[in-house]
mmCIF file of C-alpha atoms in Angstrom:
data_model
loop_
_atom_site.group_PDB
_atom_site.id
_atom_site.type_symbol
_atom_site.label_atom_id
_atom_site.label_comp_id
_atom_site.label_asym_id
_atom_site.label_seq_id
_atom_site.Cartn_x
_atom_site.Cartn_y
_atom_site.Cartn_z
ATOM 1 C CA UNK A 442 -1.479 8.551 -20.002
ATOM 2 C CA UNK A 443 -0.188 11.998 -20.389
ATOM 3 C CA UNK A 444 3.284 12.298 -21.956
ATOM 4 C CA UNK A 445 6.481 12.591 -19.765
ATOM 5 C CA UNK A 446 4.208 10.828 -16.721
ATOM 6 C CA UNK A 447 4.161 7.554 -15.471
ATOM 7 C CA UNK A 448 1.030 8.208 -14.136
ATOM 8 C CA UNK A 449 -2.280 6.777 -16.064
ATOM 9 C CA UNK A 450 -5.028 10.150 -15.567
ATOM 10 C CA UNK A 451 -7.769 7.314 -16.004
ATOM 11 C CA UNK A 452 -6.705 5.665 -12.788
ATOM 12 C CA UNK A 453 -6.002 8.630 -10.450
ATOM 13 C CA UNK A 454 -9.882 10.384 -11.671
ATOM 14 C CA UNK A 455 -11.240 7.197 -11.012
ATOM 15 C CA UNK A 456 -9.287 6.741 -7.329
ATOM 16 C CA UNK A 457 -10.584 10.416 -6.764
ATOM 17 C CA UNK A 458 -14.128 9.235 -7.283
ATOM 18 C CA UNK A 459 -13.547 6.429 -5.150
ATOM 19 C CA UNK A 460 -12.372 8.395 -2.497
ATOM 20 C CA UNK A 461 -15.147 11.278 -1.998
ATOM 21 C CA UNK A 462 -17.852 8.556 -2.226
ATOM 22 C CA UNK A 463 -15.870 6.709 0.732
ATOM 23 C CA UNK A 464 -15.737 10.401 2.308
ATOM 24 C CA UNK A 465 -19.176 11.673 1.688
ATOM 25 C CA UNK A 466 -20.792 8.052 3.117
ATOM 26 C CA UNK A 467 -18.686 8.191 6.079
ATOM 27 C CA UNK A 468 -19.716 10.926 7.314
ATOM 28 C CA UNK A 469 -23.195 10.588 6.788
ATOM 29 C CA UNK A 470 -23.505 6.889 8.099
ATOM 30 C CA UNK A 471 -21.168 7.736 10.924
ATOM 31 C CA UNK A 472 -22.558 11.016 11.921
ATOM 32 C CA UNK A 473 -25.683 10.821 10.806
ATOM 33 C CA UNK A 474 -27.064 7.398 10.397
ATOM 34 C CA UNK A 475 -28.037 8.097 7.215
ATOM 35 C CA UNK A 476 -26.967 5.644 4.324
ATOM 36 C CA UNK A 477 -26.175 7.775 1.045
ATOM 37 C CA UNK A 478 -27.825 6.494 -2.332
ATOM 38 C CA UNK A 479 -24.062 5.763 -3.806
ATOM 39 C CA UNK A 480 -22.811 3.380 -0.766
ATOM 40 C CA UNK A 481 -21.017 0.524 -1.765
ATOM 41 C CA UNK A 482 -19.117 2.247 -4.735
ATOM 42 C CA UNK A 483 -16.004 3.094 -3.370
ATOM 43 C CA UNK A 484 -14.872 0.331 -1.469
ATOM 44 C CA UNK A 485 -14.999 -2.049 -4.960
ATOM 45 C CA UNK A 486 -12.896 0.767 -6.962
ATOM 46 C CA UNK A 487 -10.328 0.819 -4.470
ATOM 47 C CA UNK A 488 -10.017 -3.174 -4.841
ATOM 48 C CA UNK A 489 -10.212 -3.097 -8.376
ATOM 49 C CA UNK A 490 -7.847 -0.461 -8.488
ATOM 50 C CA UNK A 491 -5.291 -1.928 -6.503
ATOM 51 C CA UNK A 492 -5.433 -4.965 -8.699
ATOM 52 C CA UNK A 493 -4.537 -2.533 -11.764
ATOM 53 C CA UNK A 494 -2.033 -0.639 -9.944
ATOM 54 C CA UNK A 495 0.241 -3.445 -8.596
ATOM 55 C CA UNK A 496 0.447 -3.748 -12.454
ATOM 56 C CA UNK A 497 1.773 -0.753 -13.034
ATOM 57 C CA UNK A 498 4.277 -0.906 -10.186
ATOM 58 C CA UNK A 499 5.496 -4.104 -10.826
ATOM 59 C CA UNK A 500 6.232 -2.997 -14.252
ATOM 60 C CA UNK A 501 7.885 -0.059 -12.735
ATOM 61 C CA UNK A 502 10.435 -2.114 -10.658
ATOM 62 C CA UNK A 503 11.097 -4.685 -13.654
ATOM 63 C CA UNK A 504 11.864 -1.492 -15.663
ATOM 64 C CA UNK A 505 14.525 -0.210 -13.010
ATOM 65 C CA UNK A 506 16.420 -3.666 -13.228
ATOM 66 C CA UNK A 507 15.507 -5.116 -9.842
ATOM 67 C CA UNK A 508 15.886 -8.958 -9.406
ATOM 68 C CA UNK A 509 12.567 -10.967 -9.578
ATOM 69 C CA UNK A 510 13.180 -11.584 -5.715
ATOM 70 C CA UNK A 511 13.630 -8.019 -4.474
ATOM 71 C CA UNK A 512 9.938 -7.283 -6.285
ATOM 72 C CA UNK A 513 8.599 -10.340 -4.543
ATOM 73 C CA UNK A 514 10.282 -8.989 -1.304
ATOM 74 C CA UNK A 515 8.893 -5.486 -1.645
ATOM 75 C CA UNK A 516 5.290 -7.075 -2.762
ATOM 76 C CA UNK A 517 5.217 -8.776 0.735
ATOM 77 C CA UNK A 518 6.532 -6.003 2.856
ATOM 78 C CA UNK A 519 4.047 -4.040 1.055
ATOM 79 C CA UNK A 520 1.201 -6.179 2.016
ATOM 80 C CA UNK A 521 2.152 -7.080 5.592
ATOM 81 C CA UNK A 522 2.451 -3.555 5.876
ATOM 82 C CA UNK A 523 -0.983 -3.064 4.831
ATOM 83 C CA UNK A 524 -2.244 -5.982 6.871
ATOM 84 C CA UNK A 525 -0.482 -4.312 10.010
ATOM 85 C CA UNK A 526 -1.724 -0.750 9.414
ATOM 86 C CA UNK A 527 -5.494 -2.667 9.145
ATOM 87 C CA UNK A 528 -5.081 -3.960 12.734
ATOM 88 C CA UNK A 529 -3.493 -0.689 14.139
ATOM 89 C CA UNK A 530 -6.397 1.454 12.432
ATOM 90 C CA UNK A 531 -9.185 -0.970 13.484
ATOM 91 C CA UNK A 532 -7.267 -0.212 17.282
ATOM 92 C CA UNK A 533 -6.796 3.223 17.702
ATOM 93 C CA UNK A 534 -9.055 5.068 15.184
ATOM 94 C CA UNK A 535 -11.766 2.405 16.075
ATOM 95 C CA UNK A 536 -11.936 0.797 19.645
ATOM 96 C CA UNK A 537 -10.115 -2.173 20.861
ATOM 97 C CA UNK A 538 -12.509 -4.144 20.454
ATOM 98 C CA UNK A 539 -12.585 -3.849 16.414
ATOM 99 C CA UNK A 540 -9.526 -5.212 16.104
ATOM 100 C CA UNK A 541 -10.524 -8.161 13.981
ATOM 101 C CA UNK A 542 -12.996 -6.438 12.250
ATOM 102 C CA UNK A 543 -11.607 -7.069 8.528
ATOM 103 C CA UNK A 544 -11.361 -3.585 7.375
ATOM 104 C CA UNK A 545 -10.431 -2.591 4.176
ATOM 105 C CA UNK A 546 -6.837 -1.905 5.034
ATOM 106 C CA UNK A 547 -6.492 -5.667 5.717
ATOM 107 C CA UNK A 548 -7.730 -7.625 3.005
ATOM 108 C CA UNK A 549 -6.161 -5.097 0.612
ATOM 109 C CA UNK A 550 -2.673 -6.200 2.557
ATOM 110 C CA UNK A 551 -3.821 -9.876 1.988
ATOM 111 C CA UNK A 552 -4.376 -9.333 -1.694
ATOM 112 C CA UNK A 553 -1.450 -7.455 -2.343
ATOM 113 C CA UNK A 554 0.583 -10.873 -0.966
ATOM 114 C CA UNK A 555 -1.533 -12.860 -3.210
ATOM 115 C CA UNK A 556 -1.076 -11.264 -6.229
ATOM 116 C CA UNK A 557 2.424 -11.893 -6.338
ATOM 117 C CA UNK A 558 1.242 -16.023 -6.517
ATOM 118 C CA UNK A 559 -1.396 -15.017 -8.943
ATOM 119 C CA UNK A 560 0.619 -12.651 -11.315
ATOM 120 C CA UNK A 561 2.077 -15.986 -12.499
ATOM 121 C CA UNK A 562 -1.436 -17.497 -13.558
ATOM 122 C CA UNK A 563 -2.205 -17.166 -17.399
ATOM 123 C CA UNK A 564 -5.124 -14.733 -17.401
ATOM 124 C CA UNK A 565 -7.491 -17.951 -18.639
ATOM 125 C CA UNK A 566 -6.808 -19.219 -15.067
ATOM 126 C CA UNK A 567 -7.078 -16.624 -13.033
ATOM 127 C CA UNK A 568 -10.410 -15.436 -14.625
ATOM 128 C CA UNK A 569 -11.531 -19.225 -13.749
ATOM 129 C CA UNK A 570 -10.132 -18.731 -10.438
ATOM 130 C CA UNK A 571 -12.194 -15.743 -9.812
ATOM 131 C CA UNK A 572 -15.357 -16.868 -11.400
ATOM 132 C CA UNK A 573 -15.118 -20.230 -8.788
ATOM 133 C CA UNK A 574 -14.855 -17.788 -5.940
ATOM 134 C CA UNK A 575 -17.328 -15.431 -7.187
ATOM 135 C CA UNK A 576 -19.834 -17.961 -7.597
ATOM 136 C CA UNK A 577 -18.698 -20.185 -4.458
ATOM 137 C CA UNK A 578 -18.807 -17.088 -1.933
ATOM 138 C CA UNK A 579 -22.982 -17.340 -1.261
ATOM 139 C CA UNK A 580 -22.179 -21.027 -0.244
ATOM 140 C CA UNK A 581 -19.336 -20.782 2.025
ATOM 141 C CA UNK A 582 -21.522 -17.819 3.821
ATOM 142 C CA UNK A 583 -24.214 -20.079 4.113
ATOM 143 C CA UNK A 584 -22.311 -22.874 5.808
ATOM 144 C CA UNK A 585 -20.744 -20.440 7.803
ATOM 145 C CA UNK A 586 -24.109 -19.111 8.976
ATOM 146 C CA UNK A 587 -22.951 -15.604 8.310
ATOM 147 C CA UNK A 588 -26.264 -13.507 9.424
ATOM 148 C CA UNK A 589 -25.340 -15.055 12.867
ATOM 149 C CA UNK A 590 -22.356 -12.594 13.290
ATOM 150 C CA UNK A 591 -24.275 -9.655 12.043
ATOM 151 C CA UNK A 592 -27.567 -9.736 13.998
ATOM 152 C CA UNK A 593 -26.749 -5.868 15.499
ATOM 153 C CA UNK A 594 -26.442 -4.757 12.146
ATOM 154 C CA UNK A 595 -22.903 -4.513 11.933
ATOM 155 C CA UNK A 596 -20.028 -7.785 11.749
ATOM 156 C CA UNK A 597 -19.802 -9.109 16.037
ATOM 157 C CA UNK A 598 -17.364 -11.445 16.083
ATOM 158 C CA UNK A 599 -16.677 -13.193 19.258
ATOM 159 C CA UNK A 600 -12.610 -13.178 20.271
ATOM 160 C CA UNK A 601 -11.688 -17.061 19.403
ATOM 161 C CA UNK A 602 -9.951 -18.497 16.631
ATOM 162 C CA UNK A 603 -12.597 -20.031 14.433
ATOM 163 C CA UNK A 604 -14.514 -16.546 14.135
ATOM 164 C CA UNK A 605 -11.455 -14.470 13.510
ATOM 165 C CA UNK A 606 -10.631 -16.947 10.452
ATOM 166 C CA UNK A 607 -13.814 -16.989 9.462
ATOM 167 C CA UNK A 608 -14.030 -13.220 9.492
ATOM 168 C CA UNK A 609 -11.357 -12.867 7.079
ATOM 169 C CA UNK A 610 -12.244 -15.593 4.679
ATOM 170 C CA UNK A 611 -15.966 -15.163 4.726
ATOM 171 C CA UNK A 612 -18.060 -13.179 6.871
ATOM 172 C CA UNK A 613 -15.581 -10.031 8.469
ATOM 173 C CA UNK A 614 -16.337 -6.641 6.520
ATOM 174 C CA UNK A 615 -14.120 -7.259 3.855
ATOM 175 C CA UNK A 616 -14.027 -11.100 3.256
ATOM 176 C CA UNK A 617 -11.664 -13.039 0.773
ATOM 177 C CA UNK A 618 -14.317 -14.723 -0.810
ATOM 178 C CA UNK A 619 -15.889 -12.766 -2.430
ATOM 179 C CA UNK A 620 -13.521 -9.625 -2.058
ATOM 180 C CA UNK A 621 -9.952 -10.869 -3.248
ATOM 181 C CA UNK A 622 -12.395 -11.358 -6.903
ATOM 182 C CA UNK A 623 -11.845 -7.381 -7.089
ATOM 183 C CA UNK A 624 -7.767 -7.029 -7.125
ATOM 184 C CA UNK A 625 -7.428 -10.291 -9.193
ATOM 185 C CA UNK A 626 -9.649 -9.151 -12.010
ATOM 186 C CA UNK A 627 -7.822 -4.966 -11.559
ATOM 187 C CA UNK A 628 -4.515 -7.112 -11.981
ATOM 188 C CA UNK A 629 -5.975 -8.599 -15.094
ATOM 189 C CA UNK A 630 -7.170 -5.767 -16.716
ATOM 190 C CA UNK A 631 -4.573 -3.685 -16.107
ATOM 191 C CA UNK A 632 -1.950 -6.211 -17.707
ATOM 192 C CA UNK A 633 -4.231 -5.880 -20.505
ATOM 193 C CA UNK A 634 -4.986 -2.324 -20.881
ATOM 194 C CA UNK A 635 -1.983 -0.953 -20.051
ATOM 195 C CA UNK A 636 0.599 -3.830 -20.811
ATOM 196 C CA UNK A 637 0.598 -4.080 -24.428
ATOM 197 C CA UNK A 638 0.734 -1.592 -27.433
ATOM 198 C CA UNK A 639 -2.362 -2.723 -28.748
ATOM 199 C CA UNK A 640 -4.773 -0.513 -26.419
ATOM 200 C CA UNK A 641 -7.729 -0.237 -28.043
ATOM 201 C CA UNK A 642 -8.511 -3.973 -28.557
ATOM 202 C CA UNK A 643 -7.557 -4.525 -24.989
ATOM 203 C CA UNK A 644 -9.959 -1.323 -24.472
ATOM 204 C CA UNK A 645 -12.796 -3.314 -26.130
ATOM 205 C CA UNK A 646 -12.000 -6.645 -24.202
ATOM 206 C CA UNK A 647 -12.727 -4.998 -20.913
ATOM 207 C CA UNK A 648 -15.485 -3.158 -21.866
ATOM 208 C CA UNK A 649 -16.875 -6.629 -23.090
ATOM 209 C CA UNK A 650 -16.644 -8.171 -19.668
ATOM 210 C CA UNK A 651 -17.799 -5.617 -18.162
ATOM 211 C CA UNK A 652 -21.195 -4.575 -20.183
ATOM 212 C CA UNK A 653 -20.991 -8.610 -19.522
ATOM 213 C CA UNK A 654 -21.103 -8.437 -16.055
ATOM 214 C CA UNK A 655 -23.382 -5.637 -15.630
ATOM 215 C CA UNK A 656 -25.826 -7.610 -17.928
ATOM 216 C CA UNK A 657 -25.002 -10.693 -15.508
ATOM 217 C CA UNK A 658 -26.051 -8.501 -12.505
ATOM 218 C CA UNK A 659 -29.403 -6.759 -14.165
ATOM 219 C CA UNK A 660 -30.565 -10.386 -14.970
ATOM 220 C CA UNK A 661 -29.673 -11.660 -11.594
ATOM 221 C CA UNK A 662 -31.675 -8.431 -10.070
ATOM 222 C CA UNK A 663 -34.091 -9.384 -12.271
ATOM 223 C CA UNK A 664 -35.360 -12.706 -11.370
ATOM 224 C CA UNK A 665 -35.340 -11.637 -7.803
ATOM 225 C CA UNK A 666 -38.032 -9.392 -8.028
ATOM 226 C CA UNK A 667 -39.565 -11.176 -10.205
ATOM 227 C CA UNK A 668 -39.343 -15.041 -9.920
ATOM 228 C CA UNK A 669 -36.532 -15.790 -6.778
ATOM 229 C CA UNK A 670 -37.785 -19.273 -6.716
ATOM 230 C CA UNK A 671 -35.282 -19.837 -10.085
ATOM 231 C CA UNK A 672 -32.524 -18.887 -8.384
ATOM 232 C CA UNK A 673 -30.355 -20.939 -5.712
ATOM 233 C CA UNK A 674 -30.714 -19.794 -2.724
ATOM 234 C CA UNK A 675 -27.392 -18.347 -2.427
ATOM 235 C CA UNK A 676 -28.219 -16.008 -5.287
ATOM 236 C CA UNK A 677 -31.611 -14.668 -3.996
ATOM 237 C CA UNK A 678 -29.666 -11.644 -2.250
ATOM 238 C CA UNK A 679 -30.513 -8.177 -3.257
ATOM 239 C CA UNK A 680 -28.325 -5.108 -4.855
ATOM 240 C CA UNK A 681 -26.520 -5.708 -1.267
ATOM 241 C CA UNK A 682 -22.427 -4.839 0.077
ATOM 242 C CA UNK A 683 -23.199 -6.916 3.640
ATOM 243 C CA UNK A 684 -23.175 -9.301 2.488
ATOM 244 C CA UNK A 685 -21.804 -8.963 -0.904
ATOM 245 C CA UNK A 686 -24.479 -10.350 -3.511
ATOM 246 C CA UNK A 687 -23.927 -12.033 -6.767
ATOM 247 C CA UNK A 688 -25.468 -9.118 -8.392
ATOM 248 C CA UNK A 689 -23.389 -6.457 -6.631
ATOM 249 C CA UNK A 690 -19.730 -8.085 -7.061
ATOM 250 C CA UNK A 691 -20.934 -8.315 -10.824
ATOM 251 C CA UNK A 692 -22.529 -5.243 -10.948
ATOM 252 C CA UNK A 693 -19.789 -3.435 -9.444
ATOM 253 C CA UNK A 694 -17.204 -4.709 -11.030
ATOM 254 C CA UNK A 695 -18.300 -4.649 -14.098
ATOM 255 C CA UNK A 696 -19.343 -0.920 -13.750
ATOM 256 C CA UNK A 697 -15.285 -0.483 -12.648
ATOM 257 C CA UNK A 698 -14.198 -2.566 -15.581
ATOM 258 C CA UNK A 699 -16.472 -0.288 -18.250
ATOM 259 C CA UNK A 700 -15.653 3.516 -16.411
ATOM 260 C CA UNK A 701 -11.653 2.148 -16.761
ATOM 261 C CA UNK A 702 -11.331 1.528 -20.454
ATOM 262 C CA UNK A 703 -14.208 4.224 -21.732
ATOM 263 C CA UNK A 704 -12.759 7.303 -19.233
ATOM 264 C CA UNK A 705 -9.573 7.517 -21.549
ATOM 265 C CA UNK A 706 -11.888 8.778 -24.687
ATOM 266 C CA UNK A 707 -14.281 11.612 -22.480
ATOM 267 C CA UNK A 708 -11.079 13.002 -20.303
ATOM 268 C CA UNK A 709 -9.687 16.693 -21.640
ATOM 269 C CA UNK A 710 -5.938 16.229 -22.594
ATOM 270 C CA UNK A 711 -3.699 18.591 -23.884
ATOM 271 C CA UNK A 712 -2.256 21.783 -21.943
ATOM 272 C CA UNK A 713 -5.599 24.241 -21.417
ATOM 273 C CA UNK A 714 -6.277 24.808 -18.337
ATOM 274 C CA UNK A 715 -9.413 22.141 -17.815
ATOM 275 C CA UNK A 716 -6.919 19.595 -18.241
ATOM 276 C CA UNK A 717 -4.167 20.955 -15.712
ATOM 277 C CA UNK A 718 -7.023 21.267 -13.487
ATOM 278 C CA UNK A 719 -8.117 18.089 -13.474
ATOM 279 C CA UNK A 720 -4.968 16.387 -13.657
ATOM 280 C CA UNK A 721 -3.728 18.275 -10.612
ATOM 281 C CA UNK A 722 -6.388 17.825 -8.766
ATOM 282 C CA UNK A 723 -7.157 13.843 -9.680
ATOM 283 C CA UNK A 724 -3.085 12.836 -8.680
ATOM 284 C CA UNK A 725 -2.794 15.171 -5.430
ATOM 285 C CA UNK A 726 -5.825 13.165 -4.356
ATOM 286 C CA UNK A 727 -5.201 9.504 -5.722
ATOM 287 C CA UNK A 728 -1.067 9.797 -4.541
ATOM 288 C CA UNK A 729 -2.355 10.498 -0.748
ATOM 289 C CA UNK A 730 -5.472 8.154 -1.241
ATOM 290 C CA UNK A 731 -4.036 6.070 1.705
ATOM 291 C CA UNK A 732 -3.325 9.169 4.050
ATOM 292 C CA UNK A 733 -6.552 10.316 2.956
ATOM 293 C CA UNK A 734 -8.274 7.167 4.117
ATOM 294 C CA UNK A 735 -6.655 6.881 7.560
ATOM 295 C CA UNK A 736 -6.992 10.984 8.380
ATOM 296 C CA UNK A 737 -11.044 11.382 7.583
ATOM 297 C CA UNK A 738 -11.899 8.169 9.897
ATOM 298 C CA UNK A 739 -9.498 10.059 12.266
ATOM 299 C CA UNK A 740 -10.962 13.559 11.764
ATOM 300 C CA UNK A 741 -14.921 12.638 12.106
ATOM 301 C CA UNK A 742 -14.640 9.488 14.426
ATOM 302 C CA UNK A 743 -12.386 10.874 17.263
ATOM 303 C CA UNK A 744 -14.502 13.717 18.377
ATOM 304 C CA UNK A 745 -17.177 11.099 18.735
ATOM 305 C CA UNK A 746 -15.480 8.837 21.214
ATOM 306 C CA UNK A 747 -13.976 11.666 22.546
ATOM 307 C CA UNK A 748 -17.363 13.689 23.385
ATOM 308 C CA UNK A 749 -18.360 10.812 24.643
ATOM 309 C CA UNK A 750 -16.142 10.105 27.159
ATOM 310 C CA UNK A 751 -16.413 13.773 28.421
ATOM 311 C CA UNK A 752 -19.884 13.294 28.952
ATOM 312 C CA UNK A 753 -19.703 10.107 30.646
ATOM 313 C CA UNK A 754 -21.060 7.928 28.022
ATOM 314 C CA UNK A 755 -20.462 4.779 25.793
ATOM 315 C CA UNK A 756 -17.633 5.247 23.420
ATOM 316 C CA UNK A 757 -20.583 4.969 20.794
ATOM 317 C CA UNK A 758 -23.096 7.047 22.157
ATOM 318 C CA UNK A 759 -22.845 9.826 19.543
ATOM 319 C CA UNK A 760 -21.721 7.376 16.839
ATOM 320 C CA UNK A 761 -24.782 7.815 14.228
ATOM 321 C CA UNK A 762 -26.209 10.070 16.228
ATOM 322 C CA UNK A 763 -24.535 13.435 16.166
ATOM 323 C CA UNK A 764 -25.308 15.489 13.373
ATOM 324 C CA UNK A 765 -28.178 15.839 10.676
ATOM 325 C CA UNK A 766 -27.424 14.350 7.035
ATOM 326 C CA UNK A 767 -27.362 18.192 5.890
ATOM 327 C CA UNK A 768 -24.506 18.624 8.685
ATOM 328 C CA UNK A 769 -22.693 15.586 7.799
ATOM 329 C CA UNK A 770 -22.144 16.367 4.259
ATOM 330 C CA UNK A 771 -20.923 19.426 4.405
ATOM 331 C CA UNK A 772 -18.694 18.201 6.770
ATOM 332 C CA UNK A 773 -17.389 15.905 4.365
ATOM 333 C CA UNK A 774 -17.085 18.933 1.794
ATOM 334 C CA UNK A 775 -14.950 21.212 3.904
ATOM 335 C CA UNK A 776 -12.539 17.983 4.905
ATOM 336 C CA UNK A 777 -12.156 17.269 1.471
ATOM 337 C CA UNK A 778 -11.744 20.803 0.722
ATOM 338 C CA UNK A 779 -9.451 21.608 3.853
ATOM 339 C CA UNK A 780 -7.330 18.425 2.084
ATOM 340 C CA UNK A 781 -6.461 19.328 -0.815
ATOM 341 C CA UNK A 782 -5.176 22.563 0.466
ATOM 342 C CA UNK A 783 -3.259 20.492 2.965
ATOM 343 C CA UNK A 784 -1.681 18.033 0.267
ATOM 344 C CA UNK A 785 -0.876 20.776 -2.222
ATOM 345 C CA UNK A 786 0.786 22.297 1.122
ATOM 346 C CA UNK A 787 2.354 18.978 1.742
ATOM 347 C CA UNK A 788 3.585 18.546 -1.805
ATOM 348 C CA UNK A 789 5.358 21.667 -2.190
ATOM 349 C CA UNK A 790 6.787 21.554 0.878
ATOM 350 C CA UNK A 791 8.197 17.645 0.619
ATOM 351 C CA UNK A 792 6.211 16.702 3.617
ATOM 352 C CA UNK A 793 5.547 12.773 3.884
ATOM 353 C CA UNK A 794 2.438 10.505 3.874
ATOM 354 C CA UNK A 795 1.767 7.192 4.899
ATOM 355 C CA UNK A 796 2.120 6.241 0.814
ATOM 356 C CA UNK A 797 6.095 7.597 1.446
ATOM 357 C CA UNK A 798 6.242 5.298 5.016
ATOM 358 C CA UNK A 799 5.614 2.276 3.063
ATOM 359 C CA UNK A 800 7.645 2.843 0.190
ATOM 360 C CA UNK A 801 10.693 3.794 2.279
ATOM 361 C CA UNK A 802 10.087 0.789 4.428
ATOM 362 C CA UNK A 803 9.096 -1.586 1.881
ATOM 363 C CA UNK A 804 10.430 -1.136 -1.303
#
């Protein structure tokens, strides 16, 4: 952490990453049909992130005097907020009809509630916690037949009860089990690595569990290729995000868990210019990360339905269909270009994101 900032560089470089993988695979799945080589990256930094930062503001609140009960107040706004933006996005940025899809937006408002129970846990507990529903997750997918509501390819729900709970515990987009494993284990870490003065034992610690974890995933990878028949059936899955293998949740997180406590030693400090650089450019990105999110599904999925309609068509007719992968990444390079000119505009000028909406309706 630089001095004179309450901001951790480490965090905001690696929200930046997470942020033009989610761009760069949007386009090109959405546009394109193409999936990129680095899919499923993002999406388990963001979780593991928010984990770490709820840290971090927690601490922040505690340091401005605020009553235990206010912070668990603001920690629920927070999350229904989330949970209520994940149903409006799924609406009107998606189609109606995605409206219990289980985005992102959604379980991270769900796991922002819960880590106000968890926060209490010694960290013994909730690393048991997490390793139950790590390793539980295959089996509740398998009782709840989950290939069943993904036969087209993508998560079909049908409009009852029983398949929009099951959608958010277990077989939705963005599923508790194994999902909420991501946030728990950020919250952990970050108490760890950024909660006491002894940093570079904590430092070692993670990257323990993580080299861990990645080893846990390479083995599991492993004896799939090699000899499934050893493995339960639950754990036969490949390197895949839908559904979420054993060896991708490990692999993942343990990848997020190593990048978080070695990135401190690699990143230029200091006043040169590298450093200003990249420390402008990694916090104008990670602060909007949530406008961010909402305005490139806005910016490369309306003209789709929109076309569409125009031409008489399904809502999805051009949806994977309307541009070459060439196309669709430099699309994605111009918005994220066109962006940060925007937010820099934003900054100076005291214009608002969605990040200032919650925090003046929340906190």
């Amino acid at each position: 952490m630089n001095s004179g900032s309450s901001r951790y560089l480490e965090i905001d470089v690696l929200r930046t990453l997470a942020i033009f993988s989610m761009v760069f695979v949007h386009f090109c799945e959405n546009l394109a049909g193409v999936t990129p080589p680095f899919t499923g990256f993002g999406a388990p930094l963001f979780a593991f992130l928010s984990g770490a930062s709820y840290h971090l503001w927690r601490s922040a609140q505690e340091r401005r005097g605020r009553a235990e009960s206010e912070i668990a107040k603001a920690t629920i706004r927070r999350g229904l907020f989330l949970l209520g933006l994940g149903f409006a996005f799924n609406i009107f940025v998606w189609l109606p009809e995605d409206t219990f899809n289980w985005d992102v937006l959604s379980f991270l408002g769900v796991a922002w509630m819960s880590l106000e129970l968890v926060r209490r846990w010694p960290l013994p507990v909730l690393a048991f916690a997490a390793l139950v529903i790590y390793a539980l997750s295959p089996v509740a997918r398998g009782i709840a037949d989950y290939p069943a509501y993904w036969t087209a390819g993508y998560f079909d729900p049908d409009l009852c009860l029983s398949d929009v709970l099951l959608g958010a515990l277990v077989t939705g987009y963005f599923p508790l089990l194994p999902w909420i494993v991501y946030p728990w284990v950020g919250y952990a870490i970050g108490s760890t690595l950024f909660g006491t003065a002894e940093r570079a034992g904590s430092a070692r610690l993670a990257q323990r569990s993580g080299t861990a974890l990645v080893v846990v995933a390479g083995t599991l990878l492993f004896l799939q290729q090699r000899w499934p028949a050893l493995l339960p059936r639950g754990a036969r899955d490949a390197w895949t995000m839908f559904p979420p293998s054993l060896a991708y949740v490990a692999g993942s997180l343990g990848l997020a868990m190593l990048v978080l406590a070695w990135l401190p030693r690699v990143l230029p400090n200091g006043d040169h210019r590298t450093a200003r650089t990249l420390q402008l450019v990694a916090r104008t990105f990670s602060r909007h990360a949530l406008t961010l999110y909402l305005l490139h599904h806005v910016v490369h999925l309306w003209p789709l339905w929109i076309a569409a309609g125009l031409d008489g068509e399904e809502p999805t007719a051009y949806w994977r269909a309307a541009s070459s992968t060439p196309a669709a990444g430099l699309l994605a390079a111009c918005f994220l270009i066109a962006s940060y000119a925007g937010l820099r505009w934003m900054d100076r000028h005291g214009r608002r994101g969605i990040e200032d909406l919650m925090r003046w309706l929340c906190d």
